[in-house]
Amino acid sequence: MEVMENRVKKTLKRFYSNVLSPKNWIRQLNTRLGIFTWVIVALTLKTILAYGADFEWLHVQDPIQVVLMLLNPVGFTIVLFSLTLFIKPKQLYYGALIVLDAVMTLLLYLNVIYFREFSDFMSVNTMLGYNTVNQGGKAAGAIAFGIHDFLFWIDIVILIALFLARKIRFDNELLPRFKPFKILTIGFFILTTNLLVADIDRPQLLTRQFDREYMVKYLGLGPFMIYDGINTYQTGQVRKSATPEEFTQVKNYIQKHYANINPEFYGKAKGKNVIVIHLESFQQMSIDRKINGQEVTPFLNSIYHSKSTIAFDNFFHEVGQGKTSDAENMLETSTFGLPQGSLFSKLGNDQTFQAMPAILGQRADYSSAVFHGNLGTFWNRNNVYKHMGYQNWVSGDYFDLTGQKATTWGLKDKLLFKESVPYLENLQQPFYAKYLTVTNHTPYTLDREDRDPNFVTTNSGSKIVDNYFVTNHYLDQSVKEFFNYLKASGLYDNTMVVLYGDHYGISNTDAKYLAPILGKDESEWSDLDNADLQRVPFMVHIPGMKKGYIDHQYGGEIDVAPTVEHLLGVSTQRYIQFGQDLLSKQHSDVVAFRNKDWITSDYASLSDRYWDVKTNEIITKPSPTLQKTFDHIQSGVNEKLAMSDNLNQKNLLRFYKPKAFKEVEVSQFDYSKRATISRLKKQNVVLGKSSTSLFAKNGNQSTLSKYLTDAPEANDEKTDSTRLLPRNADDWSQIE
């Protein structure tokens, strides 16, 4: 036993002497490989420090993400710094190593500072753009620096001090010939493993361009910035080649396909407030649907059939990989999303938009706001909304998301509508406000306390399908409570409410479970049936209107902006919009999908096959005349998508200065909660009796007490935990 103890003591002593002893550190630092290892370890530890102390551990949610988060600084750092090992002159080697360490530390620290203020990571555009950097600098000046900030720099200070004290001397001995290659190979192996595991756990991470925090969590800060830099360069090269003549082609196309207004409806809602309710993942099939003898959405059904509503039952979503962000882009700008990825994420940092918030603000003096229960950085909204002209962006950062108040996707809908009131009531009227709901989001889970005990859902064999109708029902109740508030507060009569579904909720893979519910045979389910499921609601509710009806016109999300603007009495002929007023008698019934498929009231082209819409049969041998019709439609769809892509990818709107429209000046917007509250209060004070806000009209008293909800979490105290997971708003990875 004594011999064993002596051996252990000797081993520990040797380990201390060779590894832990400060003398050994100094000895190792006097070698090229030793100082290289010092820098790698120090920079990795600093990155992990930033992840934990400042980036909130990137909200990791499973062991794989934890491993990737701890691994991603290692591979990239080794690859980057191993390049210095190929430098032979000793002065140049040590200089390059320290300078590179300082530069990478500076980039890390700048992201720490930026994240503290904006809860986001710096993009290359942010660093290169003068206005943004200037704003960021002003904001950073007001930031209280963290007590741990010195740790980001202490390793460099120690290293320089040791050099000055001559404790470290330049190593004249070069590394063995193949040593740098071996180290570089090890780094590449770790980095490649990181990328492969990330791609397995989160497919299409790069092509769809998720929230920046999501990308840093999986790839690391360095790879993210390189990827963002490449994307910025490619975008810049595409835009550099753009010419005003290309815009003229787009403008001529738009003018050629413009659909005239319908005098019967033009200006029908002129001067009214506009509230857009984004019904997350909500499909047309749920309207008027009964499950076990009960309506899934009784309130939405009543709106759908109201004489104050114009509803469309052949309205399709047209989103691509950008999902919700594509739907928003079409709603606001009447241009399509991109062929790959999200326009918001790829181009939104410096895109020129002609969006509804800016158009209504400049043409009819509308104030504007967006309300959402998730984080402000999702889909790059914190940048995109500024370029669209939104004055206020009230995101999940404004609300209490702790305890049971939020799902993993954000604040529950009933709470979102209620807790938005202090901001909504302070908007100057008329206003344009958009609500992005989240509770009806895959995988459609809902706490038992939030469920209607009287509503019994399906037993289809799929949790996704069964839960979908449960969250549909909850969403319906949420909208009903909000409408009740609008009436109680006095806003209802002077407000046009637009309700639309952004994209499908039940994917094609679950169609076999859904088919019997829709009265169809799953064995006969076809591509046309899948296309029919892409219908989403579009309803325009105008209190006081008596001529509402259900319109069977075929159309899509691209048509929303001109339809809404014409109802408000705002002409769209001067703007670049690829949609047409759905109420126009000249509206085309060709609906273009992002993948170049299409559908009309008579025919459809889906996955390279033609369909007869009325008979649900494949057209295998179209007549020459019919084939000519199909070719003409396909050519039109291809041209429409290509024109939109060219406009957006090359940012051609920067060449266009239409009458009475000024490009949005993004520097005027500050979306921080403090600034928003101050700004809204100040407007009421400055305007005094001229203020048109609901708050002012109510004798400078809040109307929050008029909002009645049965949400069980409404009065819960704030806790230290939340179920919110910051990720892309259209992550389908949880579908079973």
PDB file of C-alpha atoms in Angstrom, residues 42 184 197 199 295 357 404 406 460 500 519 623 731:
ATOM      1  CA  ALA A  42      -7.077  31.215 -24.007  1.00  0.00           C
ATOM      2  CA  LEU A 184      -4.054  21.986 -39.391  1.00  0.00           C
ATOM      3  CA  VAL A 197     -23.212  17.111 -36.588  1.00  0.00           C
ATOM      4  CA  ASP A 199     -26.226  19.721 -40.271  1.00  0.00           C
ATOM      5  CA  GLU A 295     -66.971  23.914 -34.395  1.00  0.00           C
ATOM      6  CA  PRO A 357     -46.058  50.844 -43.006  1.00  0.00           C
ATOM      7  CA  GLN A 404     -46.346  29.039 -17.964  1.00  0.00           C
ATOM      8  CA  ALA A 406     -45.000  31.229 -22.914  1.00  0.00           C
ATOM      9  CA  SER A 460     -56.474  10.429 -35.948  1.00  0.00           C
ATOM     10  CA  TYR A 500     -54.748  35.798 -42.758  1.00  0.00           C
ATOM     11  CA  GLY A 519     -63.879  13.014 -45.936  1.00  0.00           C
ATOM     12  CA  SER A 623     -54.590  18.838 -76.601  1.00  0.00           C
ATOM     13  CA  ASP A 731     -38.381  25.195 -37.229  1.00  0.00           C
TER      14      ASP A 731
END
